[in-house]
Short mmCIF file of C-alpha atoms and ligand atoms in Angstrom, two decimals:
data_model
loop_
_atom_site.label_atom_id
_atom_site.label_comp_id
_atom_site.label_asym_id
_atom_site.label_seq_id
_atom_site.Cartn_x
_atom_site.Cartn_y
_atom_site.Cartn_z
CA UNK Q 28 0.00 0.00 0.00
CA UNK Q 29 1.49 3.27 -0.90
CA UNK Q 30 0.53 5.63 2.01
CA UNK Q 31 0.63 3.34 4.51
CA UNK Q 32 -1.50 5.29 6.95
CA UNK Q 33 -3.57 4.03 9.88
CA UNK Q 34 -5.80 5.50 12.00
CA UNK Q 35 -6.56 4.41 15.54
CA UNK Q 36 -9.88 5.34 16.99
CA UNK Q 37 -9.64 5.17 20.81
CA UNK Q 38 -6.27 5.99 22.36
CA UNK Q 39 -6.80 4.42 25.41
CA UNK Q 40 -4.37 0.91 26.80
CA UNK Q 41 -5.00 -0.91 23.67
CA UNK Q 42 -5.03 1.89 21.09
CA UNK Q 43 -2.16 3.83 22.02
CA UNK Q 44 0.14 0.46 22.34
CA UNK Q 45 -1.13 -0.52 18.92
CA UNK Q 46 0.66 2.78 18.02
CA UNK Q 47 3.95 2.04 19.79
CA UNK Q 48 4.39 -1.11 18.26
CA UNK Q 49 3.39 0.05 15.10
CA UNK Q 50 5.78 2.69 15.09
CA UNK Q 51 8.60 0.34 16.57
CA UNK Q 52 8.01 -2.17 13.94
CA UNK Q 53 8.17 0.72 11.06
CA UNK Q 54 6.19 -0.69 8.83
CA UNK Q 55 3.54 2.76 8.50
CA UNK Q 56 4.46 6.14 7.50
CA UNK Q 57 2.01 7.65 9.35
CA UNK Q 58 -0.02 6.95 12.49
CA UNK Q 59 -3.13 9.25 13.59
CA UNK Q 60 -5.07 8.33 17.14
CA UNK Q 61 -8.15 10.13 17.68
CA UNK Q 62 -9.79 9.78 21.32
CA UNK Q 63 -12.84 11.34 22.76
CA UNK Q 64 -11.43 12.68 25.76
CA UNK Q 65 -9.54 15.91 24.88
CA UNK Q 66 -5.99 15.81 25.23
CA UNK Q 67 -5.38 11.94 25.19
CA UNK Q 68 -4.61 11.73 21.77
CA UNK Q 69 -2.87 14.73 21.43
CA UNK Q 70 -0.34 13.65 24.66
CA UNK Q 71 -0.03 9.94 23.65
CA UNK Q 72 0.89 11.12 19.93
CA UNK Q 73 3.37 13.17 21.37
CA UNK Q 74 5.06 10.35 23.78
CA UNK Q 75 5.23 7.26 20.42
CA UNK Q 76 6.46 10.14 18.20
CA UNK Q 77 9.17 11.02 20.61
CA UNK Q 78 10.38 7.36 21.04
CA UNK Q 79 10.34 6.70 16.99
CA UNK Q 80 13.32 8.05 17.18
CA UNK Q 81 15.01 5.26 17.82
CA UNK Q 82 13.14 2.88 15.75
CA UNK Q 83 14.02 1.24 12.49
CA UNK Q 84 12.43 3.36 10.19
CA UNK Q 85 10.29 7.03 10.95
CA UNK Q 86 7.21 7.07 11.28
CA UNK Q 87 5.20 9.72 11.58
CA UNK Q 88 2.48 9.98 15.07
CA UNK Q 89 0.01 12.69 14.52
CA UNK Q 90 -3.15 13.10 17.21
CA UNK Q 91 -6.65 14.30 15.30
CA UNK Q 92 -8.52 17.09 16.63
CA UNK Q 93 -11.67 15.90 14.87
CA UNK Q 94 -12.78 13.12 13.60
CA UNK Q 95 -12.52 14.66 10.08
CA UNK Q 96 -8.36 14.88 10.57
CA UNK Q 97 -8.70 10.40 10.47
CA UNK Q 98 -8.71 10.96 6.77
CA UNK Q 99 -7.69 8.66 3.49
CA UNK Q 100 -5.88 5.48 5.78
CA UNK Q 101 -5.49 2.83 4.41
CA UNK Q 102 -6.18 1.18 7.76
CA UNK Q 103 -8.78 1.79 10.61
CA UNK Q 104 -8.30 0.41 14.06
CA UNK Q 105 -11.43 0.85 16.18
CA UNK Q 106 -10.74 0.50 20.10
CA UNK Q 107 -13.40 2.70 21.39
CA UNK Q 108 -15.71 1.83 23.57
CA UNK Q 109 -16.33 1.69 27.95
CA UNK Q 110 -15.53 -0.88 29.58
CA UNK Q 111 -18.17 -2.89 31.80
CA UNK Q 112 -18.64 -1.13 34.99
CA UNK Q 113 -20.74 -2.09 38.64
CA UNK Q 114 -24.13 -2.20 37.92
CA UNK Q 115 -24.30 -2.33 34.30
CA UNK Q 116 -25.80 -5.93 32.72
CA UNK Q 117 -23.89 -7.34 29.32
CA UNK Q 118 -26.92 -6.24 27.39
CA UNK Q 119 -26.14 -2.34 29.10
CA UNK Q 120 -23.15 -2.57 27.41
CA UNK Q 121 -23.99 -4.31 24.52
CA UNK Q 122 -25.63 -1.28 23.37
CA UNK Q 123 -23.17 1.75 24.43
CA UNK Q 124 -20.87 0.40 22.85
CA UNK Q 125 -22.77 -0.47 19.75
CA UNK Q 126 -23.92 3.44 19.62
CA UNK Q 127 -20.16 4.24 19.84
CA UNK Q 128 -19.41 2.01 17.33
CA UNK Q 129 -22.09 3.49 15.01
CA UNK Q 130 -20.94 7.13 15.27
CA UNK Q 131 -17.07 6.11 14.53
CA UNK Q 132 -18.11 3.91 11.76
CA UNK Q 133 -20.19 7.13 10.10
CA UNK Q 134 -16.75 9.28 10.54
CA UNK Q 135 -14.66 6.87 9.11
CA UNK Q 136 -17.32 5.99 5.88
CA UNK Q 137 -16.95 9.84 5.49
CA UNK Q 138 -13.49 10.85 6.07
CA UNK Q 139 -11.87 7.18 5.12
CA UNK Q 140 -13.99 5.82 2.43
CA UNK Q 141 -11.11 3.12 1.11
CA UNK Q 142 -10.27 2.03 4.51
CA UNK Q 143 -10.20 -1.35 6.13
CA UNK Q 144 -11.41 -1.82 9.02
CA UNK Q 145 -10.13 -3.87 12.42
CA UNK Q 146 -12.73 -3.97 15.11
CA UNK Q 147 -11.28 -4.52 18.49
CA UNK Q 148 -14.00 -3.45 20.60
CA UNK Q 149 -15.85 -5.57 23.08
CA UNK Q 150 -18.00 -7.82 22.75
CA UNK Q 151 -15.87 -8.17 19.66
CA UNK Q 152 -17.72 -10.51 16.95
CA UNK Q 153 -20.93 -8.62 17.15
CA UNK Q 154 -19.14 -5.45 17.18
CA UNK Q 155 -17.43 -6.53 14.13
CA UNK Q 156 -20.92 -7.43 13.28
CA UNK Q 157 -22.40 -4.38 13.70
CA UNK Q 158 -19.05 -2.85 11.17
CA UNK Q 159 -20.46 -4.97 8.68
CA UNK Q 160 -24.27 -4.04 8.69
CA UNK Q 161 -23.40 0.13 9.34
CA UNK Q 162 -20.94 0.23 6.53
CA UNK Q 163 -22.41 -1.96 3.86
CA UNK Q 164 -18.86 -2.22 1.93
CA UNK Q 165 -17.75 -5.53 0.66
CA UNK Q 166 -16.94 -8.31 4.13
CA UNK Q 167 -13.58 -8.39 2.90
CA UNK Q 168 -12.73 -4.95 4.27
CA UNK Q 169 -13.80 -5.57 7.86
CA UNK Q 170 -12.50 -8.21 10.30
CA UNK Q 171 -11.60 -8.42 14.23
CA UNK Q 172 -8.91 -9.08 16.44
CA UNK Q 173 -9.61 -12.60 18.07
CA UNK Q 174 -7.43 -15.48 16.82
CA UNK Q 175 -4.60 -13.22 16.28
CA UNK Q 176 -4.30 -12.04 19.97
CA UNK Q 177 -6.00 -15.46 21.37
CA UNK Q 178 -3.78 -17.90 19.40
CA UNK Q 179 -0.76 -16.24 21.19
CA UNK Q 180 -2.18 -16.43 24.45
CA UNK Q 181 -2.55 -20.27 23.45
CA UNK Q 182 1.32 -20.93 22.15
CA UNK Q 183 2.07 -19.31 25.38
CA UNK Q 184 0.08 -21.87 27.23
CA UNK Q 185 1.69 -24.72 25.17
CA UNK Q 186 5.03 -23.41 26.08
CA UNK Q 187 4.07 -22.90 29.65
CA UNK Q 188 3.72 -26.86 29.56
CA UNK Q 189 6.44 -27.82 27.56
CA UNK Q 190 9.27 -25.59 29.01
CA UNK Q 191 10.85 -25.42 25.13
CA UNK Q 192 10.09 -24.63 21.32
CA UNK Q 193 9.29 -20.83 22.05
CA UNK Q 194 8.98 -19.05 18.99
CA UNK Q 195 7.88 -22.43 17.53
CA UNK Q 196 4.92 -23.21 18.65
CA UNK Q 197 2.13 -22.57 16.15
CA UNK Q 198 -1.55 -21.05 17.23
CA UNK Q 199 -5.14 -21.71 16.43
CA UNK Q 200 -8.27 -20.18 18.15
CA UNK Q 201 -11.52 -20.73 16.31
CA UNK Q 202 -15.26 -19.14 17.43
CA UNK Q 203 -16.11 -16.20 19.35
CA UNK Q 204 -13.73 -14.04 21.35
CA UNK Q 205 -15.15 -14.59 24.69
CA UNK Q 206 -16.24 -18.15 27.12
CA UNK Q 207 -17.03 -19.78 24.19
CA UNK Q 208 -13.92 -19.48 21.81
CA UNK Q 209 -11.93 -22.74 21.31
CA UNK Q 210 -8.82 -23.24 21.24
CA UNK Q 211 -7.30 -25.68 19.10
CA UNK Q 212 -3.48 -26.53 20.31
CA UNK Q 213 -3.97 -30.39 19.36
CA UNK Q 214 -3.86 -28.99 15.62
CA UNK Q 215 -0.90 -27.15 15.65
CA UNK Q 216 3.01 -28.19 16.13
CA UNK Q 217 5.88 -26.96 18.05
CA UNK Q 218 9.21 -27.41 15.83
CA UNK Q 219 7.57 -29.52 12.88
CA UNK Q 220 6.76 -31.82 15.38
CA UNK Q 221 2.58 -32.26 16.24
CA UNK Q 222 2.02 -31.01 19.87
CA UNK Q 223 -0.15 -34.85 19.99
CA UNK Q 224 2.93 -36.12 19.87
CA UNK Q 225 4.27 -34.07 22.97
CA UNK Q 226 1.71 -33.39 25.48
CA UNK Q 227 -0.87 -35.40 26.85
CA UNK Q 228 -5.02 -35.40 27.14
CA UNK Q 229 -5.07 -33.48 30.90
CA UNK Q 230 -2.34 -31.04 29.50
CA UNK Q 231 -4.61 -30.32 26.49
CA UNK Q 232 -7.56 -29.51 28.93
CA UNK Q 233 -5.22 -27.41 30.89
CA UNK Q 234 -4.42 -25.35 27.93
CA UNK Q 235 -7.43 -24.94 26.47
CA UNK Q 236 -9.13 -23.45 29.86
CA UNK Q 237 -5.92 -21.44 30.53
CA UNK Q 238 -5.95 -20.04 26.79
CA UNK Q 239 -9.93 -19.52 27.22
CA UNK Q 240 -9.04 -17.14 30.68
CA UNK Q 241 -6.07 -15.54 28.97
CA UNK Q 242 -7.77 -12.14 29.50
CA UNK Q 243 -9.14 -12.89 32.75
CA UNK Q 244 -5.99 -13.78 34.28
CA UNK Q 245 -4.50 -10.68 33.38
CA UNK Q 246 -6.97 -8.73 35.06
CA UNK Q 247 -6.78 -11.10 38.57
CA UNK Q 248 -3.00 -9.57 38.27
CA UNK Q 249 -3.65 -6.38 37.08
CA UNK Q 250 -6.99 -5.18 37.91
CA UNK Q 251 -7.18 -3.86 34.17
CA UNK Q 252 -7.19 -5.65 30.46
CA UNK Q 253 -4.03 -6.82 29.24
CA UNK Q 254 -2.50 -4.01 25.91
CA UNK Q 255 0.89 -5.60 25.01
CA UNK Q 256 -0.85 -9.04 23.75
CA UNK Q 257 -3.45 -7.17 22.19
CA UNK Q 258 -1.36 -4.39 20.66
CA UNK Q 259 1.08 -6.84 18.95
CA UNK Q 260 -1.71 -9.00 18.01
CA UNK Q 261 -3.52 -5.93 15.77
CA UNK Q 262 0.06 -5.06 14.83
CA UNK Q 263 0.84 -8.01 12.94
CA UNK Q 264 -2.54 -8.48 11.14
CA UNK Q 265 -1.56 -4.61 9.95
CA UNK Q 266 1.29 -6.26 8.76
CA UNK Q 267 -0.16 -8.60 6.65
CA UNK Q 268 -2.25 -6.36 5.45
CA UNK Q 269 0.10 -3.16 4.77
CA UNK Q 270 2.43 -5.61 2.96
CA UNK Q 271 0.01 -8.07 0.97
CA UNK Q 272 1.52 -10.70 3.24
CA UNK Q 273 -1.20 -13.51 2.40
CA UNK Q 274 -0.62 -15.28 5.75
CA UNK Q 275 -3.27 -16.94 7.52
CA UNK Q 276 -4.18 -15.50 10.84
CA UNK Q 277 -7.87 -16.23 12.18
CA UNK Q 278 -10.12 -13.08 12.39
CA UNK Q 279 -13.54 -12.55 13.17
CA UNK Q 280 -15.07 -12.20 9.69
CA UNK Q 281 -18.65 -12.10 8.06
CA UNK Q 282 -19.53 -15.61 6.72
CA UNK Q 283 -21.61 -16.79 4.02
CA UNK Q 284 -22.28 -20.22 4.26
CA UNK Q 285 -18.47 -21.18 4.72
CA UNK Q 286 -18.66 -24.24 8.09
CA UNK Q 287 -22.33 -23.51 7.58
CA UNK Q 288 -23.34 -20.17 8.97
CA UNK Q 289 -24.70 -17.06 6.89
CA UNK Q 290 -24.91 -13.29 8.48
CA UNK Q 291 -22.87 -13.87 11.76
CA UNK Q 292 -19.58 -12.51 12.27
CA UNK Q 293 -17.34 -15.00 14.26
CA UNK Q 294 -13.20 -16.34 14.32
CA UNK Q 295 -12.18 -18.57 12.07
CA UNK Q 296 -9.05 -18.79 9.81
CA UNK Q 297 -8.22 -16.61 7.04
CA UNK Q 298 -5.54 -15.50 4.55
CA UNK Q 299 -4.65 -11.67 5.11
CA UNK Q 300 -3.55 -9.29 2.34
CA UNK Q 301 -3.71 -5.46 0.74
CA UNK Q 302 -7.59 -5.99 0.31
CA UNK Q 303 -8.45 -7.17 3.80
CA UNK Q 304 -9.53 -10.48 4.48
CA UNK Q 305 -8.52 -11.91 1.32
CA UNK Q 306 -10.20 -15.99 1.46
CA UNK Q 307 -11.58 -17.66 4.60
CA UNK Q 308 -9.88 -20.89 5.25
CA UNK Q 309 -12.22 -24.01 5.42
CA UNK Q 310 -11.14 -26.23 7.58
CA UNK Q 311 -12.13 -29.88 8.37
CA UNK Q 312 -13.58 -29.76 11.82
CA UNK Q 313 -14.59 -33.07 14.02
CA UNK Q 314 -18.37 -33.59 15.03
CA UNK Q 315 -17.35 -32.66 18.71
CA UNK Q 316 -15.71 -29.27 17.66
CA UNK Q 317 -18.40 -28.53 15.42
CA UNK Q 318 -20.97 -28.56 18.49
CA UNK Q 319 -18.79 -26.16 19.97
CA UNK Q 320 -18.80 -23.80 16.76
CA UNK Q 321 -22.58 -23.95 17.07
CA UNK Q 322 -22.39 -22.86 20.68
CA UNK Q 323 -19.92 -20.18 19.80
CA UNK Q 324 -21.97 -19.02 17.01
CA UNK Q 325 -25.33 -19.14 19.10
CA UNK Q 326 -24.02 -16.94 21.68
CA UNK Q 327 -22.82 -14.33 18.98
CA UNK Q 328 -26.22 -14.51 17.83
CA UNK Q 329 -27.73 -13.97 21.18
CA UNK Q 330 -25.60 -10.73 21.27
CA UNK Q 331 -26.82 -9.70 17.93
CA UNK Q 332 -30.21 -10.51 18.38
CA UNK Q 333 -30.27 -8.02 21.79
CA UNK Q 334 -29.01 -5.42 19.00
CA UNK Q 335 -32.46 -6.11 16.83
CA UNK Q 336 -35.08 -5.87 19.61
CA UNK Q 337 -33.75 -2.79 20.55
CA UNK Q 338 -34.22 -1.83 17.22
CA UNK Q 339 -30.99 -1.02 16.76
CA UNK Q 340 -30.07 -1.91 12.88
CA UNK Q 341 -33.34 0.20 12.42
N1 APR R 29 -14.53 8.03 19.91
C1 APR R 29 -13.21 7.93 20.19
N2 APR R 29 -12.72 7.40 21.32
C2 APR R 29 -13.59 6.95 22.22
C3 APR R 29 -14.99 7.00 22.01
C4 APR R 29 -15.45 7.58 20.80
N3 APR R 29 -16.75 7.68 20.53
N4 APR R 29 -15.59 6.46 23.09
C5 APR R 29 -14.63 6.06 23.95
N5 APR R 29 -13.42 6.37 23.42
C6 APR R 29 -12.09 6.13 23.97
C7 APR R 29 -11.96 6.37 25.46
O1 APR R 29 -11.84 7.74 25.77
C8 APR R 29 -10.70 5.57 25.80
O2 APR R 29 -9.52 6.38 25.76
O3 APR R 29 -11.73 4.77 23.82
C9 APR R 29 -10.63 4.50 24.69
C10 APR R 29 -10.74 3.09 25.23
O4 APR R 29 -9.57 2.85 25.92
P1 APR R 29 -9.51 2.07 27.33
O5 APR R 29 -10.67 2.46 28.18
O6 APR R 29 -8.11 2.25 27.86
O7 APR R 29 -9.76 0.56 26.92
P2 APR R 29 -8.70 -0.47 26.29
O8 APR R 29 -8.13 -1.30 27.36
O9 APR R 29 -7.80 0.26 25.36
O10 APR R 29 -9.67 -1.40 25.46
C11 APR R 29 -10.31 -0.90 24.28
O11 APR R 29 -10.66 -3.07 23.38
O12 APR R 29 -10.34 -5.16 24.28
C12 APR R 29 -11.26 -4.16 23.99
O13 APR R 29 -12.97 -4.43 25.68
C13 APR R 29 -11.92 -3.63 25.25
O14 APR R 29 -13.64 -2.40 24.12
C14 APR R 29 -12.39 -2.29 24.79
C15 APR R 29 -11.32 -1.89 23.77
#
């Protein structure tokens, strides 16, 4: 891509990390964060713009005053929204965060026409749903961070148990990117070698329900989300993207019929290139991890669903 531009929306833990290790990576030429609060933008661009100095290549960190300023990238990164807070029920937040969805996604259909879009907002898949039905553009250009950031909190798992093959260790999370998601690290190798032929059926388990409370983990720690994981996680599908990579790296994407679903946005593998999501990956799945698909689909449809009789898609 030739201007190599992104634009984050939300500058908060995730966003403005996403711009650090953009920028230390230097793969963009320019970088713009736009927040909603005044002043977070502008004193986050400020910070990453300082410390490109000593990265590979420069890359320009610019804050926007206005929406209007997130204009002609190439790339959109969306990380608004609140987080859940005391009293408020999952359908509460279902639907701020939908609204605040739906007034970034008019700003960037305005001021980014060409743009692809990365949803990282929570509840991801129906966020990334809600991309999809708000924009209308092709479901190529619109995908979410789920696989990416939850198959690396898998190989970490796998290396947790096997003390070796770091760097090696390949990662698969299918489904949604919450309780339901399911990890796959009996598919994938460490070295060449298959990880069936390394661990055994209780370590599996183990690994699955530690990848599946990656994020809640973090929070038992920290009393906040994790950033770094996610960060690096939106930086390489960027990567892909901003270079035509064609790797595979599982997103949540619209499907249409592909492992039997229509109009539901959920994680699944896919090849990554200059125009977005550029094939989903069909993969053979057993009868037992197809039930779970179902289950992972169902709840994204739940979530969607609580959209519609609000009258939301309206
Ligand atoms: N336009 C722009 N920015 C907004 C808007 C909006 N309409 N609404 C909220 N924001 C900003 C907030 O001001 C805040 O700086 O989005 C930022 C969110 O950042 P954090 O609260 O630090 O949250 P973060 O940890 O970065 O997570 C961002 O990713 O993983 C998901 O669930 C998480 O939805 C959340 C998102």
């Amino acid at each position: 891509m030739i201007n190599r531009r992104v634009g984050i929306i939300g500058a908060g833990a995730v966003g403005a990390t996403t711009a650090y290790s953009l920028s230390m990576m230097g793969i963009c030429k320019e970088i713009i964060l736009f927040d909603i609060v005044e002043g977070v933008a502008k004193g986050k661009a400020i910070d990453i713009g300082q410390s490109t100095h000593y990265s590979p290549r420069p890359t320009i960190v610019r804050a926007a005053k206005t929406p209007a300023d997130v204009e002609n990238c190439d790339i959109v990164i969306i990380t608004a929204g609140v987080p859940r807070k005391g009293d408020m029920t999952r359908e509460d937040l279902l639907l701020i965060n939908a609204k605040i969805i739906k007034s970034v996604v008019a700003d960037i259909i305005t001021y980014s026409p060409n743009a692809i879009i990365i949803c990282v907002s929570n509840p991801l898949d129906v966020m990334t749903y809600v991309i999809h039905k708000m924009t209308g553009w092709r479901p190529n250009r619109i995908m979410g961070l789920s696989g990416a950031l939850d198959g690396s909190r898998m190989a970490y798992q796998i290396y947790q148990k096997l003390g070796y093959g770091a760097g090696q260790t390949g990662a698969l999370v299918i489904g949604d990117h919450g309780q339901n998601m399911i990890p796959l690290p009996q598919k994938v190798q460490v070295g060449d070698v298959p990880t069936t032929d390394l661990l055994t059926d209780e370590e599996f388990v183990e690994i699955i329900e530690r990848t599946k409370n990656g994020g809640a983990e973090i929070v038992s720690h920290l009393g906040t989300s994790g950033y770094y994981g996610p960060a690096r996680a939106i930086a390489h599908m960027v990567e892909a993207i901003l270079n035509d990579s064609k790797i595979i790296v599982s997103s949540s994407v619209m499907l249409n019929g592909e492992y039997g679903y229509k109009d539901v946005t959920v994680g699944v593998p896919v090849i990554l290139g200059q125009n977005g999501v550029e094939q989903i990956i069909q993969m053979t799945l057993n009868t037992k991890t197809r039930e779970k698909f179902k289950a992972s689909v169902e709840s994204i449809r739940e979530g969607i669903d609580i959209l519609e009789e609000n009258g939301f898609f309206k």
